[in-house]
mmCIF file of C-alpha atoms in Angstrom:
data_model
loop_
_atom_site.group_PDB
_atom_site.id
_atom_site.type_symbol
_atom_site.label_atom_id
_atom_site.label_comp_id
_atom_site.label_asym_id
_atom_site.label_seq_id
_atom_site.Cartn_x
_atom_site.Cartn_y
_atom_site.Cartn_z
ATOM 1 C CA UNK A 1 5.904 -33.038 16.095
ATOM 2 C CA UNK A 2 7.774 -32.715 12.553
ATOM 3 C CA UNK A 3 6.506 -30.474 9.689
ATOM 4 C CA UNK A 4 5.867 -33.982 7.663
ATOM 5 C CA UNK A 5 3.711 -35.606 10.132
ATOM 6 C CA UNK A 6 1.633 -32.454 10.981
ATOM 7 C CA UNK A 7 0.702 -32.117 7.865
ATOM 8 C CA UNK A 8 -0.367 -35.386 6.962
ATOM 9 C CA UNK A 9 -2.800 -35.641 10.411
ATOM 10 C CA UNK A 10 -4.080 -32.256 9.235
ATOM 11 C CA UNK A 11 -4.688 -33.077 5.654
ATOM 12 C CA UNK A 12 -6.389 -36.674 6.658
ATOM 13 C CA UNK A 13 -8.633 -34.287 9.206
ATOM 14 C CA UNK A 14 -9.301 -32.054 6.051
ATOM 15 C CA UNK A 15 -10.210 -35.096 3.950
ATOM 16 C CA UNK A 16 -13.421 -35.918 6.149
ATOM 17 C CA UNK A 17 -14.250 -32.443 6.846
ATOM 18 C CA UNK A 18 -13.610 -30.604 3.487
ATOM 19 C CA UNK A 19 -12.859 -26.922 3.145
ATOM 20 C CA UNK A 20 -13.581 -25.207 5.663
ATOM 21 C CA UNK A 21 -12.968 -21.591 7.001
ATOM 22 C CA UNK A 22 -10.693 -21.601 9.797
ATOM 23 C CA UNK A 23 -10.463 -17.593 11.728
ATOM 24 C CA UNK A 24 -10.143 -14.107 10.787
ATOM 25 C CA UNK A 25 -7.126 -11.476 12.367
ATOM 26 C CA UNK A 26 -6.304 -8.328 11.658
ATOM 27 C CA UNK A 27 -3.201 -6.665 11.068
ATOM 28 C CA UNK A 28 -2.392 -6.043 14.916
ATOM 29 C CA UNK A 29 -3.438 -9.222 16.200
ATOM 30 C CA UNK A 30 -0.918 -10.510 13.787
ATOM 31 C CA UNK A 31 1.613 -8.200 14.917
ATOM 32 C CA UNK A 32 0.884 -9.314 18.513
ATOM 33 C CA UNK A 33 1.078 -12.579 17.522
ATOM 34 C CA UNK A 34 3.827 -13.390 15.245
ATOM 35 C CA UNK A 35 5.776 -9.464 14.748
ATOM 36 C CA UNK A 36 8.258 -11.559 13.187
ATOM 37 C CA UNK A 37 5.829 -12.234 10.245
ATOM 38 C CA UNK A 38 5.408 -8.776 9.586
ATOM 39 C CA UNK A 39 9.002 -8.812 8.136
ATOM 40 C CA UNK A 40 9.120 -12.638 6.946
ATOM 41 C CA UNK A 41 5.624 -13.319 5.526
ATOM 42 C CA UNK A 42 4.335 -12.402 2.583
ATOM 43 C CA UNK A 43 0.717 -11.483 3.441
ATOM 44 C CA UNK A 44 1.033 -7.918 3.430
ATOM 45 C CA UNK A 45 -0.418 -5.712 6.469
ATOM 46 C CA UNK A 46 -2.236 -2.535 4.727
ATOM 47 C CA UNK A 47 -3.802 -1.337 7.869
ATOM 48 C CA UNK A 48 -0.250 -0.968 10.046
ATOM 49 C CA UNK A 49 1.480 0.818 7.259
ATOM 50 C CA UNK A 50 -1.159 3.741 7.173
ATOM 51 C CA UNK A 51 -0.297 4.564 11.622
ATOM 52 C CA UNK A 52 2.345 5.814 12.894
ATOM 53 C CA UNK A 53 4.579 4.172 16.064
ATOM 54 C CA UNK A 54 2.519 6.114 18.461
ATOM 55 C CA UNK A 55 -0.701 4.780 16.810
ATOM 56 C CA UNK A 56 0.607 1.531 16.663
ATOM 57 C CA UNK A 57 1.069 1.285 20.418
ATOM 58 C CA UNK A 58 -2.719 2.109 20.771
ATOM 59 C CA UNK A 59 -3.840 -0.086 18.089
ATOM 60 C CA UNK A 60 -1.716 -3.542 19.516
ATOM 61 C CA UNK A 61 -3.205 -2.726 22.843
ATOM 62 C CA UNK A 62 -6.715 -3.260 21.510
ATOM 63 C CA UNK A 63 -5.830 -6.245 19.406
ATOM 64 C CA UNK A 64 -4.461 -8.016 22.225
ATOM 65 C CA UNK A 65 -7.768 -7.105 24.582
ATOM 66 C CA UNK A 66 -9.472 -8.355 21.207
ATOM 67 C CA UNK A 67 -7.354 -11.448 21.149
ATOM 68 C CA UNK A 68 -8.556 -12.496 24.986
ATOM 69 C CA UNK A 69 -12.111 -11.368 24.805
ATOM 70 C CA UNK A 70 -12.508 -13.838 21.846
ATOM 71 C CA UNK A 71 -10.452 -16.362 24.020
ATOM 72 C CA UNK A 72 -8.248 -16.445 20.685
ATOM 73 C CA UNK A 73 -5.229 -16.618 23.130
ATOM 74 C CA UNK A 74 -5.043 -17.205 27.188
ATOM 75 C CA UNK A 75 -3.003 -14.763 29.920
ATOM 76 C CA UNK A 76 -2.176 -16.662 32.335
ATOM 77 C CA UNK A 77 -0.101 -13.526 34.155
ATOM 78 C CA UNK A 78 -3.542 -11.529 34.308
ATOM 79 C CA UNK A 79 -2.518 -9.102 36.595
ATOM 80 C CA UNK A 80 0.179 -8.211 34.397
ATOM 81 C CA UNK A 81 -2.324 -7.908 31.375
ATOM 82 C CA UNK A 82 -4.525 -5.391 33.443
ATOM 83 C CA UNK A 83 -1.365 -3.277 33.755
ATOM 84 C CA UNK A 84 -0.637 -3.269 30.018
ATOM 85 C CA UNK A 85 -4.495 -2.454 28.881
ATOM 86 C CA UNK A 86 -4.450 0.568 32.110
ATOM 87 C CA UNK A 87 -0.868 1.870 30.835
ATOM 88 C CA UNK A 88 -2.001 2.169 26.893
ATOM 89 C CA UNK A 89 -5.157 3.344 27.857
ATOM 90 C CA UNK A 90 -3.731 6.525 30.043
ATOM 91 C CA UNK A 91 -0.593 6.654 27.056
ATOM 92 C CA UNK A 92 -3.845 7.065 24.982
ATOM 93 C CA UNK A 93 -5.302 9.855 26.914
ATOM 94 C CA UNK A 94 -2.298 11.563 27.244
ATOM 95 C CA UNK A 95 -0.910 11.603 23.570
ATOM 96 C CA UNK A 96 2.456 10.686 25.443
ATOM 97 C CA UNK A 97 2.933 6.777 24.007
ATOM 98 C CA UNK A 98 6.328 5.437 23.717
ATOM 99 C CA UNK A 99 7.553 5.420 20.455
ATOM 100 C CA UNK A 100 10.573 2.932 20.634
ATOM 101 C CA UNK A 101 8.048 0.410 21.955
ATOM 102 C CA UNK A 102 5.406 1.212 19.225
ATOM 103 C CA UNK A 103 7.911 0.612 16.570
ATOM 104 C CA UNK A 104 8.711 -2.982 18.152
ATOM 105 C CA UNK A 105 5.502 -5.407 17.552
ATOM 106 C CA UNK A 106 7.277 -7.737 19.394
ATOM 107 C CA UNK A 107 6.715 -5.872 22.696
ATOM 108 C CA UNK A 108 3.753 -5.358 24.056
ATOM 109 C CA UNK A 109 2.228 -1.755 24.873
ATOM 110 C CA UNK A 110 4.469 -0.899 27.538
ATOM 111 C CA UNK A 111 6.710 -3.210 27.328
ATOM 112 C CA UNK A 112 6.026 -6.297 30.066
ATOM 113 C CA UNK A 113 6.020 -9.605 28.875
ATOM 114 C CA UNK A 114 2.630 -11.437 28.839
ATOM 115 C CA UNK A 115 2.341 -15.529 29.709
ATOM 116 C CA UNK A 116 0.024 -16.358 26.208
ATOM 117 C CA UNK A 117 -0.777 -19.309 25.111
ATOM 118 C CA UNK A 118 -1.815 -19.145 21.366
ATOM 119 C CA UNK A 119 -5.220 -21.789 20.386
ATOM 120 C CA UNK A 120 -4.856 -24.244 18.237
ATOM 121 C CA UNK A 121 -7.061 -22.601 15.732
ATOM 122 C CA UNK A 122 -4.624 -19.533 15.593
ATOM 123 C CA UNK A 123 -1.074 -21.463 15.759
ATOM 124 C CA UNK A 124 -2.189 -23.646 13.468
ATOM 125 C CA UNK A 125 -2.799 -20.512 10.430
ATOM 126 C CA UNK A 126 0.202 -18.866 11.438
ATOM 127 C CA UNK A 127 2.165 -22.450 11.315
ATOM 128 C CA UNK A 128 1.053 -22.836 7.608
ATOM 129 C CA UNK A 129 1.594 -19.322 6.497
ATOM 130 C CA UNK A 130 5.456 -19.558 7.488
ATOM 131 C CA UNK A 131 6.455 -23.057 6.634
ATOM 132 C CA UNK A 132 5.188 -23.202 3.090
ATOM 133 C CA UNK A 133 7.813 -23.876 0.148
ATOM 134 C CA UNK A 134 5.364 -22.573 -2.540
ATOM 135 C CA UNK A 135 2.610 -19.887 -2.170
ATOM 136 C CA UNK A 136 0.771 -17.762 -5.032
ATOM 137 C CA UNK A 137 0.413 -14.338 -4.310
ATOM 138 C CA UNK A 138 -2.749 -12.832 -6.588
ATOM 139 C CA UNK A 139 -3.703 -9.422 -6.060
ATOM 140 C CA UNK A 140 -6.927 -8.004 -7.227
ATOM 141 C CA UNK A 141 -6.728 -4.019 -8.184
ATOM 142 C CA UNK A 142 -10.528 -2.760 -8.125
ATOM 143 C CA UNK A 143 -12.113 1.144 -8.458
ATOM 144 C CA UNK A 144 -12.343 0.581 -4.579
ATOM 145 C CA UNK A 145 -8.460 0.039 -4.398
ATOM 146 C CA UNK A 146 -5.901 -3.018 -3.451
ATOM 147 C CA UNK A 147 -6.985 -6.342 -1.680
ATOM 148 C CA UNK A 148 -4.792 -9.697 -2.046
ATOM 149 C CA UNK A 149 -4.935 -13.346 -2.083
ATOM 150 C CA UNK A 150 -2.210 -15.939 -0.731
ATOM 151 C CA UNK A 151 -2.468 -19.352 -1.483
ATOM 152 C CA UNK A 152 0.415 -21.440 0.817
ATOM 153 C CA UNK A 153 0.677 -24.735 -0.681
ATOM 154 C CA UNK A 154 1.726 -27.786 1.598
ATOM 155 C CA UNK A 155 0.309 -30.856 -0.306
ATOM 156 C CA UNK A 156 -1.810 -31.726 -3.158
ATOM 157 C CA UNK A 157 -4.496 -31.910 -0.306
ATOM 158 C CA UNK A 158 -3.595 -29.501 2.213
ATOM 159 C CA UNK A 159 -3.875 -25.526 0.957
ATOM 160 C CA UNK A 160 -3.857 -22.819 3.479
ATOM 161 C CA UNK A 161 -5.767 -19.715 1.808
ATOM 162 C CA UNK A 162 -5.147 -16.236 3.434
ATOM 163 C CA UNK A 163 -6.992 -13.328 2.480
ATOM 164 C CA UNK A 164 -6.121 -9.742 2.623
ATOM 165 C CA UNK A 165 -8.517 -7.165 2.768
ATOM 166 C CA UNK A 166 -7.539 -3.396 2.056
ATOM 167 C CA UNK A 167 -8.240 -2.809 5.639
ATOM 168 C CA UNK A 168 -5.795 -5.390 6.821
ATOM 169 C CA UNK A 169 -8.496 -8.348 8.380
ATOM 170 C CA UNK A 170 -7.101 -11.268 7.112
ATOM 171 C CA UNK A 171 -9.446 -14.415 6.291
ATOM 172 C CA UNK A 172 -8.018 -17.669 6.691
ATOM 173 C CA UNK A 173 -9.575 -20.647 5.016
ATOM 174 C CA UNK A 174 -8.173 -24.622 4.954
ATOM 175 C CA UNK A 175 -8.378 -26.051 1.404
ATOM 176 C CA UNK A 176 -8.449 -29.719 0.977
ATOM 177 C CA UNK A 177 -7.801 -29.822 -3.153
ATOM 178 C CA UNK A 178 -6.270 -27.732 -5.710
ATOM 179 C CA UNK A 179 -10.053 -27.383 -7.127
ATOM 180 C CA UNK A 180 -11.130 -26.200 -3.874
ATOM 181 C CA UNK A 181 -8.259 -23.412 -3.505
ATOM 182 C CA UNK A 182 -8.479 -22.435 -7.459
ATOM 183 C CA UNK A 183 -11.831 -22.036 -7.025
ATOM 184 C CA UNK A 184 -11.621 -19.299 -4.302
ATOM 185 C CA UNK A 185 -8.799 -17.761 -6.548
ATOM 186 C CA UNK A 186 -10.675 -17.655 -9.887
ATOM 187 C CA UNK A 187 -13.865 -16.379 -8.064
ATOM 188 C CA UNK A 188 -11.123 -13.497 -6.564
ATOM 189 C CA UNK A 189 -10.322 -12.296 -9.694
ATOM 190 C CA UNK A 190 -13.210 -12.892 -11.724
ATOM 191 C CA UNK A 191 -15.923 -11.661 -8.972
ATOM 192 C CA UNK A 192 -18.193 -10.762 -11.526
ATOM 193 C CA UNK A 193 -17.677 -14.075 -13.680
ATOM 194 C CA UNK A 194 -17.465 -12.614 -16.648
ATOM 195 C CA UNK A 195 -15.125 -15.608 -17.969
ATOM 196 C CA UNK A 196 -17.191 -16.717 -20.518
ATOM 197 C CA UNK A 197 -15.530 -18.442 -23.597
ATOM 198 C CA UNK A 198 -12.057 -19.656 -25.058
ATOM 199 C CA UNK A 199 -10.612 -17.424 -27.443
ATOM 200 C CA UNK A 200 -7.512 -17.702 -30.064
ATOM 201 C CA UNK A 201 -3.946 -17.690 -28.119
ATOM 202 C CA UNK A 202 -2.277 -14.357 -29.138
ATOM 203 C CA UNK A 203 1.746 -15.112 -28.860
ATOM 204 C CA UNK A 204 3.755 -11.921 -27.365
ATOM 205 C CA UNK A 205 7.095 -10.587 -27.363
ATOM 206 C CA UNK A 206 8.002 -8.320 -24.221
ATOM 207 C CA UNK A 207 8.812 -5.694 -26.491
ATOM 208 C CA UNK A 208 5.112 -5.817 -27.613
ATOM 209 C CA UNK A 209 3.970 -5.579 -24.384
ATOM 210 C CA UNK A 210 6.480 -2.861 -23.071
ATOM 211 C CA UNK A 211 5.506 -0.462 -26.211
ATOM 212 C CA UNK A 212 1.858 -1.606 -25.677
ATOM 213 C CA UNK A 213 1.471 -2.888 -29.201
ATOM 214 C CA UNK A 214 -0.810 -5.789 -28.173
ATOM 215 C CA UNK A 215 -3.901 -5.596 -30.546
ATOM 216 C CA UNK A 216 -6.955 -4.069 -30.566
ATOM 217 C CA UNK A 217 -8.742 -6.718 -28.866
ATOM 218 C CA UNK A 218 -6.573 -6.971 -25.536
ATOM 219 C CA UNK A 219 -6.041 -3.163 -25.437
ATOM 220 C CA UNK A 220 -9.718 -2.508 -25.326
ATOM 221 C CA UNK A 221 -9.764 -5.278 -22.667
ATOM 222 C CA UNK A 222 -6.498 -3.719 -20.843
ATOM 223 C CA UNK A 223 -8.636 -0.013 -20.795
ATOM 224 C CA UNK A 224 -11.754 -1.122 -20.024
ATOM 225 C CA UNK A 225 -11.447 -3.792 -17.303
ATOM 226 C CA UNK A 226 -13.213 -3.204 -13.637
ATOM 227 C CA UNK A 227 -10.904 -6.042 -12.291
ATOM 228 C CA UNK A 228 -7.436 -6.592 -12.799
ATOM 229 C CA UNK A 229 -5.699 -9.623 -11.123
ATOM 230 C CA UNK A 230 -2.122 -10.096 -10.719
ATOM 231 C CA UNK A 231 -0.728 -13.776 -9.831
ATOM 232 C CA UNK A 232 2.344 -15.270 -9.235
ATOM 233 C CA UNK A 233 4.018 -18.134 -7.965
ATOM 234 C CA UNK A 234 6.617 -17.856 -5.337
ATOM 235 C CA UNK A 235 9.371 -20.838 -4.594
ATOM 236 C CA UNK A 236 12.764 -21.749 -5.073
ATOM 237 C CA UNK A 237 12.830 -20.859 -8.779
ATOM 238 C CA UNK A 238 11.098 -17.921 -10.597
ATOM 239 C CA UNK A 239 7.124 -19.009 -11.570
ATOM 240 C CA UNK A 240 4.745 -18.151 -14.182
ATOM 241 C CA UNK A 241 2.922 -15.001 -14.249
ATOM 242 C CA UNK A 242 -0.823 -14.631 -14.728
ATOM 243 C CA UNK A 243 -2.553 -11.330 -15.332
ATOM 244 C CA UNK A 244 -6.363 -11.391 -15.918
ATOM 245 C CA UNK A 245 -8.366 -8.696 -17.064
ATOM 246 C CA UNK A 246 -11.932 -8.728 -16.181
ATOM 247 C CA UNK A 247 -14.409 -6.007 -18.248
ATOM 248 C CA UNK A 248 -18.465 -6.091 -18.172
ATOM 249 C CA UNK A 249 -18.546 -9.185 -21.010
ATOM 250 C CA UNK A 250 -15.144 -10.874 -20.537
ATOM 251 C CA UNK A 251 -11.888 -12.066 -18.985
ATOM 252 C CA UNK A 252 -8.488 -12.309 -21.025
ATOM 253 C CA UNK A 253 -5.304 -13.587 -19.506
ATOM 254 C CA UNK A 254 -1.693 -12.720 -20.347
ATOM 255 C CA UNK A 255 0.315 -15.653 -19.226
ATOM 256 C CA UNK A 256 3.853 -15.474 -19.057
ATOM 257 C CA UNK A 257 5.552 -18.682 -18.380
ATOM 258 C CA UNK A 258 9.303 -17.489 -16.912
ATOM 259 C CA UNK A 259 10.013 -13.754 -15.833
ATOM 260 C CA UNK A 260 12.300 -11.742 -18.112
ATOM 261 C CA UNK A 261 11.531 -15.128 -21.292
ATOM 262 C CA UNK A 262 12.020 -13.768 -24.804
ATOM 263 C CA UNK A 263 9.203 -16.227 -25.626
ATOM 264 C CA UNK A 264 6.101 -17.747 -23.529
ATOM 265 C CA UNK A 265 3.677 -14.863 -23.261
ATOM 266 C CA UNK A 266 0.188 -16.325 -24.222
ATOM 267 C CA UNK A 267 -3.035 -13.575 -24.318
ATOM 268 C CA UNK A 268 -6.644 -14.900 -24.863
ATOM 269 C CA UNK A 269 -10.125 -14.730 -23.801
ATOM 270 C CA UNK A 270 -10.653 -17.509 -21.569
ATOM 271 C CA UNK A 271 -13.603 -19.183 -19.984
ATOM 272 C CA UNK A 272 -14.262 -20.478 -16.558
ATOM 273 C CA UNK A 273 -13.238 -23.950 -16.904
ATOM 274 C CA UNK A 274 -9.637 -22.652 -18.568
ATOM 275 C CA UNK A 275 -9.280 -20.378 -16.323
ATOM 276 C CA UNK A 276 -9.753 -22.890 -13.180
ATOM 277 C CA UNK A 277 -7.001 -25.290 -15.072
ATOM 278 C CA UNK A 278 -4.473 -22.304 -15.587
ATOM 279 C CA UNK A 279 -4.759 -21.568 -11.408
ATOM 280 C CA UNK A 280 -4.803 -25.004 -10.592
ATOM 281 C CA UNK A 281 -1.986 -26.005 -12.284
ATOM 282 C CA UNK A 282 -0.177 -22.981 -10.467
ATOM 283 C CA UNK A 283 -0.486 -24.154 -7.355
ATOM 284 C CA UNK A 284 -0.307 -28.525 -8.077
ATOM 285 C CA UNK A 285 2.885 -29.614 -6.510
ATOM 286 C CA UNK A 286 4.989 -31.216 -9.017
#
């Protein structure tokens, strides 16, 4: 089936159904899955770059028993599956796991080749996370560390959402509207909704910003926010940049409309509703 008409069965689907969530992975099961990903994609995989190869080869041989216990993907050479699970499991014991093989996702602990067929559910989130032309990568820095936020745009009703936890379980959600997705982004990096009310538009200079001579106003919101959220569009040409900073009363935004632009950096206090436009029109198809 082409790209074109898979979409547009899956986006009428979405329009009688509505957002829904779709499955959860985590880093490994990814890596079993689609290893090329961890290279091509994006999403970022937290939990993998913390282990070792020898860990690794541990680690994807409990993601894949994961995978078939939840029936997320079928074995049909079984046999050859018990053989796998056995081999990790004494490599495990022994402290003796191949390391060439654990720094290859795209083998399997020890190396045979498994028969799997993938679930519709699962091919269809790892379909939309590749095959996207624009995406908007937020991440959300917190007192309890780094999580993220990909938004892979395919349509004006068709937005995969992929969320990245700092210990790598990644939750996959189908959007059918820009509200719908924006909505899951604003809530990201205003968890606290805090975004109360529209304030004046401060213009910037990069120099300003580079010798931190921004005002008092957006430097006491710079030192004192709990949740800082960094978003940008990714496509063909260079997007906008939007940096929010949440405190305990408010959210202001620093908007910068090309990378590297003498001119076009915005900073204000912003309220909900402003804040929802600024996302959505991030991620509107033009």
């Amino acid at each position: 089936m082409e790209l074109e008409e898979f979409r547009g069965i899956l986006a009428e689907a979405l329009a009688e159904g509505g957002t829904q969530p779709l499955l959860r992975l985590t880093d490994e099961e990814i890596a079993i899955l689609d290893p090329d990903s961890l290279t091509e994609c994006v999403a970022p995989t937290p939990r993998l770059t913390e282990l070792s190869g020898q860990e690794r080869e541990w680690v994807y041989a409990t993601a894949l028993r994961s995978l078939v216990s939840r029936e997320a993907v079928e074995v049909a050479n079984i046999d050859e599956l018990d053989a796998v699970l056995r081999a990790a499991s004494t490599d495990s014991a022994s402290g003796e796991a191949a390391a060439d093989q654990a720094e290859d996702p795209g083998n399997t602990p020890s190396g045979v080749d498994l028969d799997m067929r993938i679930t519709p559910e699962v091919s269809l989130a790892l379909a939309l996370r590749r095959t996207a032309a624009r995406a908007l990568a937020v991440e959300q820095h917190t007192s309890n560390g780094l999580t993220h936020m990909l938004v892979y745009v395919h349509g004006e009703d068709l937005y995969l959402v992929e969320r990245v936890t700092s210990g790598g379980l990644h939750v996959f959600t189908l959007a059918s509207s820009a509200k719908d997705a924006a909505d899951m982004v604003l809530l990201f990096v205003d968890p606290f909704e805090v975004a109360d009310k529209d304030g004046r538009v401060q213009l910037l200079t990069p120099e300003q910003i580079s010798q931190e001579n921004v005002g008092r106003d957006l430097s006491e919101a710079i030192n004192n926010a709990l949740v800082v959220g960094q978003t940008v569009l990714l496509a063909d040409a260079p997007g906008p940049l939007l940096t929010t900073y949440a405190t305990e009363k408010a959210l202001w935004t620093v908007y910068v409309a090309k990378p590297n632009a003498a001119t076009g950096i915005q900073a204000r206090p912003v309220g909900k509703n402003t804040l929802r436009k600024m996302i959505t029109k991030l991620i509107t198809p033009n």
